[in-house]
PDB file of C-alpha atoms in Angstrom:
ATOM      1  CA  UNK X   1      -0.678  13.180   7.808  1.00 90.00           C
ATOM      2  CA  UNK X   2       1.967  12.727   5.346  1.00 94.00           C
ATOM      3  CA  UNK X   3       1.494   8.972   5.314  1.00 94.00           C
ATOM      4  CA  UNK X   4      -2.025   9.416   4.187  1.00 93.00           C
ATOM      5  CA  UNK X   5      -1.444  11.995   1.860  1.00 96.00           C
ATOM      6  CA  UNK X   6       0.740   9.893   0.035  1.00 96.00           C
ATOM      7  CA  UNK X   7      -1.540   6.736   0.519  1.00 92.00           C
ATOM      8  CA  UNK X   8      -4.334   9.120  -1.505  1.00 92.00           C
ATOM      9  CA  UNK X   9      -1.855   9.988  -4.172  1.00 95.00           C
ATOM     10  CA  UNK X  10      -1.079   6.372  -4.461  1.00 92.00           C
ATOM     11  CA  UNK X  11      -4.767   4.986  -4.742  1.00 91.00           C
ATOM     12  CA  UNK X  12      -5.458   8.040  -7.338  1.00 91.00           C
ATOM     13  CA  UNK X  13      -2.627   7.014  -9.459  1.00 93.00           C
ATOM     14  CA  UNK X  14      -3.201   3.374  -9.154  1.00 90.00           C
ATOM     15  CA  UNK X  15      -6.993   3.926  -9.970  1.00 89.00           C
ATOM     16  CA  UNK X  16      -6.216   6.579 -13.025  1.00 93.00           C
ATOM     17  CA  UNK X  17      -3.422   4.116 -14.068  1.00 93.00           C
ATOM     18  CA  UNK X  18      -5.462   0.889 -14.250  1.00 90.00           C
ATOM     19  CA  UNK X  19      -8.588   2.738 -15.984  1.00 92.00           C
ATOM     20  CA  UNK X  20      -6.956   4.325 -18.502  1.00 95.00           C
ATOM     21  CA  UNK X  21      -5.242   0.737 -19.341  1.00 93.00           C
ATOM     22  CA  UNK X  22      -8.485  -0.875 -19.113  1.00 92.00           C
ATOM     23  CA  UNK X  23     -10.171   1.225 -21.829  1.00 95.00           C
ATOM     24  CA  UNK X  24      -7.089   0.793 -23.716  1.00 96.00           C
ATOM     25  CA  UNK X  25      -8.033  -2.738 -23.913  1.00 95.00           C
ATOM     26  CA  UNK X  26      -6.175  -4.297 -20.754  1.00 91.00           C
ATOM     27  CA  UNK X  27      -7.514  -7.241 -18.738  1.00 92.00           C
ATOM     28  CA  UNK X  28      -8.279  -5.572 -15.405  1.00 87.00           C
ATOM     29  CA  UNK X  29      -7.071  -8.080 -13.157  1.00 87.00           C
ATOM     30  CA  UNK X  30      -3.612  -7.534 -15.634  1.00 91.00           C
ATOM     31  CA  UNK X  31      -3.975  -4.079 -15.027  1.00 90.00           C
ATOM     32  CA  UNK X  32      -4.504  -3.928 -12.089  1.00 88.00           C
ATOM     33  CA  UNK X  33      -1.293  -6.127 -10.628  1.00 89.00           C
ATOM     34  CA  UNK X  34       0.611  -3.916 -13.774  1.00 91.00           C
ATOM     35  CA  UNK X  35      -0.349  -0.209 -12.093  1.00 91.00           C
ATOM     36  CA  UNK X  36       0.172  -1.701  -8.682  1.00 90.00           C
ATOM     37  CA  UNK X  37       3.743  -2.804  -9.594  1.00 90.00           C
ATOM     38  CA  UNK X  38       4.792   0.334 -11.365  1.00 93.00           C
ATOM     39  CA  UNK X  39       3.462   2.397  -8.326  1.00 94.00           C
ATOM     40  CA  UNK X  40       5.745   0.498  -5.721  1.00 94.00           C
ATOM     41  CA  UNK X  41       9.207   2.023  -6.100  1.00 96.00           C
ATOM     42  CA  UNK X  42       7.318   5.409  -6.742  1.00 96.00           C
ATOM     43  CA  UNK X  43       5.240   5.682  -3.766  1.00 96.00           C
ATOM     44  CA  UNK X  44       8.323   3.653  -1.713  1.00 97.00           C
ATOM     45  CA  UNK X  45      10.368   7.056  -2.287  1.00 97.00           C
ATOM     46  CA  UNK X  46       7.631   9.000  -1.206  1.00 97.00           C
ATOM     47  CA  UNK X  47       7.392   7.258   2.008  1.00 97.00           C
ATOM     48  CA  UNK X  48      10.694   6.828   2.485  1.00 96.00           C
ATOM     49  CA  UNK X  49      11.610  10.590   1.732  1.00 96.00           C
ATOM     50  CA  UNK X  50       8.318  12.264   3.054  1.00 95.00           C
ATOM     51  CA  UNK X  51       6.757  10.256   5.160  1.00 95.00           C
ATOM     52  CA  UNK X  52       8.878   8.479   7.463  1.00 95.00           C
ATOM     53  CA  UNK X  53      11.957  10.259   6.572  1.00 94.00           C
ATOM     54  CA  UNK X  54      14.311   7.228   6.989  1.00 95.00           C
ATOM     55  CA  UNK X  55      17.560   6.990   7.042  1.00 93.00           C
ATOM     56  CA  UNK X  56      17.435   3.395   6.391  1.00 94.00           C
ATOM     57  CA  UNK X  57      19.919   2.231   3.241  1.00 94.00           C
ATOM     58  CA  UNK X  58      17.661   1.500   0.815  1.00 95.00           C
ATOM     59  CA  UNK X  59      18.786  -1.898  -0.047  1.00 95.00           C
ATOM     60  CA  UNK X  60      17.480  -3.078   3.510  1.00 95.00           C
ATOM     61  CA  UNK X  61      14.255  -0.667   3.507  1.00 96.00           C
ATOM     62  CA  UNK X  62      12.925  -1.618   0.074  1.00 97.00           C
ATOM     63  CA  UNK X  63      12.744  -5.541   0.013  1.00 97.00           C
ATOM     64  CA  UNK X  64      10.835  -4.823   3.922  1.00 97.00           C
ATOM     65  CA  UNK X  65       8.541  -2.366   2.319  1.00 97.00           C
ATOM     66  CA  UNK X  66       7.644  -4.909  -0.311  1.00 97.00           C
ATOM     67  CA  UNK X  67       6.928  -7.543   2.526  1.00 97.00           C
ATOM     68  CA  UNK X  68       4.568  -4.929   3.733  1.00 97.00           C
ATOM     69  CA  UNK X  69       3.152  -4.432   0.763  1.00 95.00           C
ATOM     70  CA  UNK X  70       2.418  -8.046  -0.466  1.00 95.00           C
ATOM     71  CA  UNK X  71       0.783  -8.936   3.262  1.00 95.00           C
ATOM     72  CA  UNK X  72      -1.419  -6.007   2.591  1.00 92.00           C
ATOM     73  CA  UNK X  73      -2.118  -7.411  -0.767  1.00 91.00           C
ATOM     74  CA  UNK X  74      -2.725 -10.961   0.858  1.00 92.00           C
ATOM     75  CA  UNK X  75      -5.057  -9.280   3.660  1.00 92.00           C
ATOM     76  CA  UNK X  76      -6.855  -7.506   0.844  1.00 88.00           C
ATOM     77  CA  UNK X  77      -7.780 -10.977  -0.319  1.00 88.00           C
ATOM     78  CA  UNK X  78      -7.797 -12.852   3.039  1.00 91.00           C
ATOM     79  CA  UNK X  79     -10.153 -10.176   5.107  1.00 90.00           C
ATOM     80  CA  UNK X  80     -13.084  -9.670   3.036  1.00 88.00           C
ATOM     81  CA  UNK X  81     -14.529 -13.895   3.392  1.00 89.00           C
ATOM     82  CA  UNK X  82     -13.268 -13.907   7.277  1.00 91.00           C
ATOM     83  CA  UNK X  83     -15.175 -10.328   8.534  1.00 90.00           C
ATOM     84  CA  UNK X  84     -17.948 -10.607   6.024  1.00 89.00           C
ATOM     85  CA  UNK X  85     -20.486 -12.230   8.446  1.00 91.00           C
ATOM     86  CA  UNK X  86     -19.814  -9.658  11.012  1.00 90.00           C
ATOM     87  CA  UNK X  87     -21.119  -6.591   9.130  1.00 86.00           C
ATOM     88  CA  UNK X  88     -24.039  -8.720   7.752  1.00 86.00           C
ATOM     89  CA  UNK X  89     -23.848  -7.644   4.059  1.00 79.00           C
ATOM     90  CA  UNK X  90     -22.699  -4.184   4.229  1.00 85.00           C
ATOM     91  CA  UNK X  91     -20.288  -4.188   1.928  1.00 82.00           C
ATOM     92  CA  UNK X  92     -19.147  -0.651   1.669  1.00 86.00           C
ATOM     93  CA  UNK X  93     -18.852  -0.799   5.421  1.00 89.00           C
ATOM     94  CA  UNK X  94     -16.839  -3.951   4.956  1.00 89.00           C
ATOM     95  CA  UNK X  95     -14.398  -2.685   2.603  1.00 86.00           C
ATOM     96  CA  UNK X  96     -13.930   0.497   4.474  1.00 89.00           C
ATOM     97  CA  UNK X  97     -12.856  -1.379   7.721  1.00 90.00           C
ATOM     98  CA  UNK X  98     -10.855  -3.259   5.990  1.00 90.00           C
ATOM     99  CA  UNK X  99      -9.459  -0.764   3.880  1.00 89.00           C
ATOM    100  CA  UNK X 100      -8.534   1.451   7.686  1.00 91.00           C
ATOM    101  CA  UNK X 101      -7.190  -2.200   9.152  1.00 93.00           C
ATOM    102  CA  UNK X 102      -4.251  -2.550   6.307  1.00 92.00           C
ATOM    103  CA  UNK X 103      -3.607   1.322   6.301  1.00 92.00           C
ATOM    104  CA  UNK X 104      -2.855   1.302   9.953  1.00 95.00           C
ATOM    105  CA  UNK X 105      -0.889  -2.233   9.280  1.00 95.00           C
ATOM    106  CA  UNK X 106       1.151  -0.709   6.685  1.00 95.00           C
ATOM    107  CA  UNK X 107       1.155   2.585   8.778  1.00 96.00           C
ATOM    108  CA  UNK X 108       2.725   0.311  11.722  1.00 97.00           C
ATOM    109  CA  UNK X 109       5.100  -1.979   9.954  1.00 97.00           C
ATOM    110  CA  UNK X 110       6.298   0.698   7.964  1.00 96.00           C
ATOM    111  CA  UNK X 111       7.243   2.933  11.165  1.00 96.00           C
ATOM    112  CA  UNK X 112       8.612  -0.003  13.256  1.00 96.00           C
ATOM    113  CA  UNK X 113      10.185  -2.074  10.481  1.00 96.00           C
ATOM    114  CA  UNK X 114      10.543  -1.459   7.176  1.00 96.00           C
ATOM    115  CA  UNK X 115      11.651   2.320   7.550  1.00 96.00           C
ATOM    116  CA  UNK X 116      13.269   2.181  11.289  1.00 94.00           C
ATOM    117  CA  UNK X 117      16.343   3.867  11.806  1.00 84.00           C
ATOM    118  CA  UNK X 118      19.558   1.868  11.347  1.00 79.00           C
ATOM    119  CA  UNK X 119      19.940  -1.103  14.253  1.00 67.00           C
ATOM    120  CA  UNK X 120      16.622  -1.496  14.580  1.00 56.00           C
TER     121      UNK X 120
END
């Protein structure tokens, strides 16, 4: 639960973040990659401190959380053209499934990889 809690507080803040630079007069595809990349070390320490509650040096935890986080990013853009024909223009469906596929991929790596315990 405390994974998704903190997955909520992340897409909140990334959402508040990138509006309010948007009406400030940001490009929104600038603003977006922007509030993504200031959430990151933010929502990392969550994780790492609430979530998963690693003991995992931080110097090996953080560069595998970003390799979780940028093939999320790339499945955000990959998924959408290659599952598209299966929910036959439903797009909210669509983006729901594939929002649930990359949270339990992150979920996953996160827990086996880029948070495991020391020697693992």
């Amino acid at each position: 639960m405390k994974f998704i809690w903190i997955g909520v507080l992340g897409a909140t803040l990334y959402a508040a973040i990138t509006t309010i630079a948007v009406r400030l007069g940001g490009e929104p595809q600038l603003s977006s990659l922007l509030s993504y990349g200031l959430l990151v070390p933010f929502i990392y320490m969550l994780h790492s401190r609430f979530s998963f509650e690693s003991k995992a040096a931080h110097r090996t935890a953080f560069p595998r959380y970003i390799v979780v986080q940028a093939t999320a990013l790339s499945l955000s853009f990959l998924l959408p053209p290659l599952l598209s024909p299966l929910f036959g223009g439903a797009n909210a469906v669509l983006f729901i499934a594939i929002a649930v596929i990359i949270s339990a991929m992150n979920f996953l790596a996160s827990l086996m990889w880029a948070f495991a315990a020391p020697g693992k």
